[in-house]
């Protein structure tokens, strides 16, 4: 069973979902408040992903959505307009 992890990092919430390949219905989904003006956004993101990560660690792909420009060659977000901690 190929699993895909999708993460959406927004200004008010972070959402994560685990999908079976070829399905649009999530196997598991969770969300948390971003609290973009407070420190600890990365820690909340890490905890959210850990909460839905499969026990066997078998994820085939990960997709992450975030506002702001990114460097596709380096794989980093350059600046997020709504998460002060990541500027």
PDB file of C-alpha atoms in Angstrom:
ATOM      1  CA  UNK A   1       0.000   0.000   0.000  1.00  0.00           C
ATOM      2  CA  UNK A   2       1.721   3.220  -1.129  1.00  0.00           C
ATOM      3  CA  UNK A   3       1.109   6.093   1.264  1.00  0.00           C
ATOM      4  CA  UNK A   4       1.355   9.804   0.512  1.00  0.00           C
ATOM      5  CA  UNK A   5       1.638  12.497   3.181  1.00  0.00           C
ATOM      6  CA  UNK A   6       0.168  15.914   2.329  1.00  0.00           C
ATOM      7  CA  UNK A   7       0.884  18.979   4.489  1.00  0.00           C
ATOM      8  CA  UNK A   8      -0.670  22.448   4.177  1.00  0.00           C
ATOM      9  CA  UNK A   9       1.080  25.195   6.156  1.00  0.00           C
ATOM     10  CA  UNK A  10      -1.200  28.208   6.432  1.00  0.00           C
ATOM     11  CA  UNK A  11      -1.265  31.363   8.479  1.00  0.00           C
ATOM     12  CA  UNK A  12      -3.983  30.146  10.859  1.00  0.00           C
ATOM     13  CA  UNK A  13      -3.653  26.368  10.746  1.00  0.00           C
ATOM     14  CA  UNK A  14      -1.414  23.515   9.677  1.00  0.00           C
ATOM     15  CA  UNK A  15      -3.159  20.494   8.199  1.00  0.00           C
ATOM     16  CA  UNK A  16      -1.704  17.089   7.442  1.00  0.00           C
ATOM     17  CA  UNK A  17      -3.295  14.048   5.851  1.00  0.00           C
ATOM     18  CA  UNK A  18      -2.170  10.564   4.925  1.00  0.00           C
ATOM     19  CA  UNK A  19      -3.584   9.076   1.716  1.00  0.00           C
ATOM     20  CA  UNK A  20      -3.375   5.695   0.037  1.00  0.00           C
ATOM     21  CA  UNK A  21      -2.012   6.051  -3.487  1.00  0.00           C
ATOM     22  CA  UNK A  22      -4.893   6.594  -5.921  1.00  0.00           C
ATOM     23  CA  UNK A  23      -7.418   7.611  -3.251  1.00  0.00           C
ATOM     24  CA  UNK A  24      -8.786  11.059  -2.458  1.00  0.00           C
ATOM     25  CA  UNK A  25     -10.134   9.965   0.933  1.00  0.00           C
ATOM     26  CA  UNK A  26      -7.538  10.363   3.690  1.00  0.00           C
ATOM     27  CA  UNK A  27      -6.570   7.385   5.829  1.00  0.00           C
ATOM     28  CA  UNK A  28      -5.833   9.876   8.637  1.00  0.00           C
ATOM     29  CA  UNK A  29      -6.035  13.655   8.892  1.00  0.00           C
ATOM     30  CA  UNK A  30      -5.186  16.122  11.650  1.00  0.00           C
ATOM     31  CA  UNK A  31      -4.809  19.858  12.039  1.00  0.00           C
ATOM     32  CA  UNK A  32      -3.461  22.324  14.551  1.00  0.00           C
ATOM     33  CA  UNK A  33      -3.409  26.079  14.946  1.00  0.00           C
ATOM     34  CA  UNK A  34      -0.397  27.719  13.343  1.00  0.00           C
ATOM     35  CA  UNK A  35      -0.311  30.633  15.786  1.00  0.00           C
ATOM     36  CA  UNK A  36       1.953  32.307  13.253  1.00  0.00           C
ATOM     37  CA  UNK A  37       2.751  35.263  15.504  1.00  0.00           C
ATOM     38  CA  UNK A  38       4.153  32.985  18.253  1.00  0.00           C
ATOM     39  CA  UNK A  39       7.388  30.970  18.257  1.00  0.00           C
ATOM     40  CA  UNK A  40       7.227  27.202  17.883  1.00  0.00           C
ATOM     41  CA  UNK A  41       5.560  26.850  14.466  1.00  0.00           C
ATOM     42  CA  UNK A  42       8.150  24.271  13.396  1.00  0.00           C
ATOM     43  CA  UNK A  43       7.619  22.282  16.622  1.00  0.00           C
ATOM     44  CA  UNK A  44       3.841  22.246  16.066  1.00  0.00           C
ATOM     45  CA  UNK A  45       4.380  21.156  12.449  1.00  0.00           C
ATOM     46  CA  UNK A  46       6.732  18.355  13.518  1.00  0.00           C
ATOM     47  CA  UNK A  47       4.307  17.112  16.206  1.00  0.00           C
ATOM     48  CA  UNK A  48       1.390  17.152  13.768  1.00  0.00           C
ATOM     49  CA  UNK A  49       3.253  15.111  11.155  1.00  0.00           C
ATOM     50  CA  UNK A  50       4.448  12.662  13.833  1.00  0.00           C
ATOM     51  CA  UNK A  51       0.844  12.171  14.986  1.00  0.00           C
ATOM     52  CA  UNK A  52      -0.246  10.744  11.615  1.00  0.00           C
ATOM     53  CA  UNK A  53       3.022   9.150  10.450  1.00  0.00           C
ATOM     54  CA  UNK A  54       2.457   5.412   9.873  1.00  0.00           C
ATOM     55  CA  UNK A  55       3.926   3.083  12.507  1.00  0.00           C
ATOM     56  CA  UNK A  56       6.017   1.224   9.917  1.00  0.00           C
ATOM     57  CA  UNK A  57       7.433   4.482   8.512  1.00  0.00           C
ATOM     58  CA  UNK A  58       6.342   3.557   5.003  1.00  0.00           C
ATOM     59  CA  UNK A  59       5.589   6.817   3.201  1.00  0.00           C
ATOM     60  CA  UNK A  60       6.259   6.874  -0.553  1.00  0.00           C
ATOM     61  CA  UNK A  61       5.911  10.620  -1.111  1.00  0.00           C
ATOM     62  CA  UNK A  62       5.421  13.893   0.746  1.00  0.00           C
ATOM     63  CA  UNK A  63       3.805  17.047  -0.632  1.00  0.00           C
ATOM     64  CA  UNK A  64       3.975  20.354   1.243  1.00  0.00           C
ATOM     65  CA  UNK A  65       2.073  23.555   0.444  1.00  0.00           C
ATOM     66  CA  UNK A  66       3.115  26.891   1.930  1.00  0.00           C
ATOM     67  CA  UNK A  67       2.527  30.525   1.005  1.00  0.00           C
ATOM     68  CA  UNK A  68       5.405  32.600  -0.252  1.00  0.00           C
ATOM     69  CA  UNK A  69       8.245  32.169  -2.727  1.00  0.00           C
ATOM     70  CA  UNK A  70      10.467  29.123  -2.618  1.00  0.00           C
ATOM     71  CA  UNK A  71      13.727  27.976  -4.121  1.00  0.00           C
ATOM     72  CA  UNK A  72      12.850  24.729  -5.933  1.00  0.00           C
ATOM     73  CA  UNK A  73      16.511  23.834  -6.461  1.00  0.00           C
ATOM     74  CA  UNK A  74      17.432  24.138  -2.778  1.00  0.00           C
ATOM     75  CA  UNK A  75      14.035  22.870  -1.610  1.00  0.00           C
ATOM     76  CA  UNK A  76      13.525  25.710   0.853  1.00  0.00           C
ATOM     77  CA  UNK A  77      10.879  28.348   1.469  1.00  0.00           C
ATOM     78  CA  UNK A  78      12.525  31.755   1.014  1.00  0.00           C
ATOM     79  CA  UNK A  79       9.991  33.774   2.987  1.00  0.00           C
ATOM     80  CA  UNK A  80       6.485  33.238   4.269  1.00  0.00           C
ATOM     81  CA  UNK A  81       4.388  36.386   4.489  1.00  0.00           C
ATOM     82  CA  UNK A  82       2.244  35.111   7.354  1.00  0.00           C
ATOM     83  CA  UNK A  83       4.665  33.155   9.588  1.00  0.00           C
ATOM     84  CA  UNK A  84       6.943  35.703  11.246  1.00  0.00           C
ATOM     85  CA  UNK A  85       9.222  33.037  12.740  1.00  0.00           C
ATOM     86  CA  UNK A  86      10.226  31.827   9.248  1.00  0.00           C
ATOM     87  CA  UNK A  87      11.100  35.221   7.761  1.00  0.00           C
TER      88      UNK A  87
END
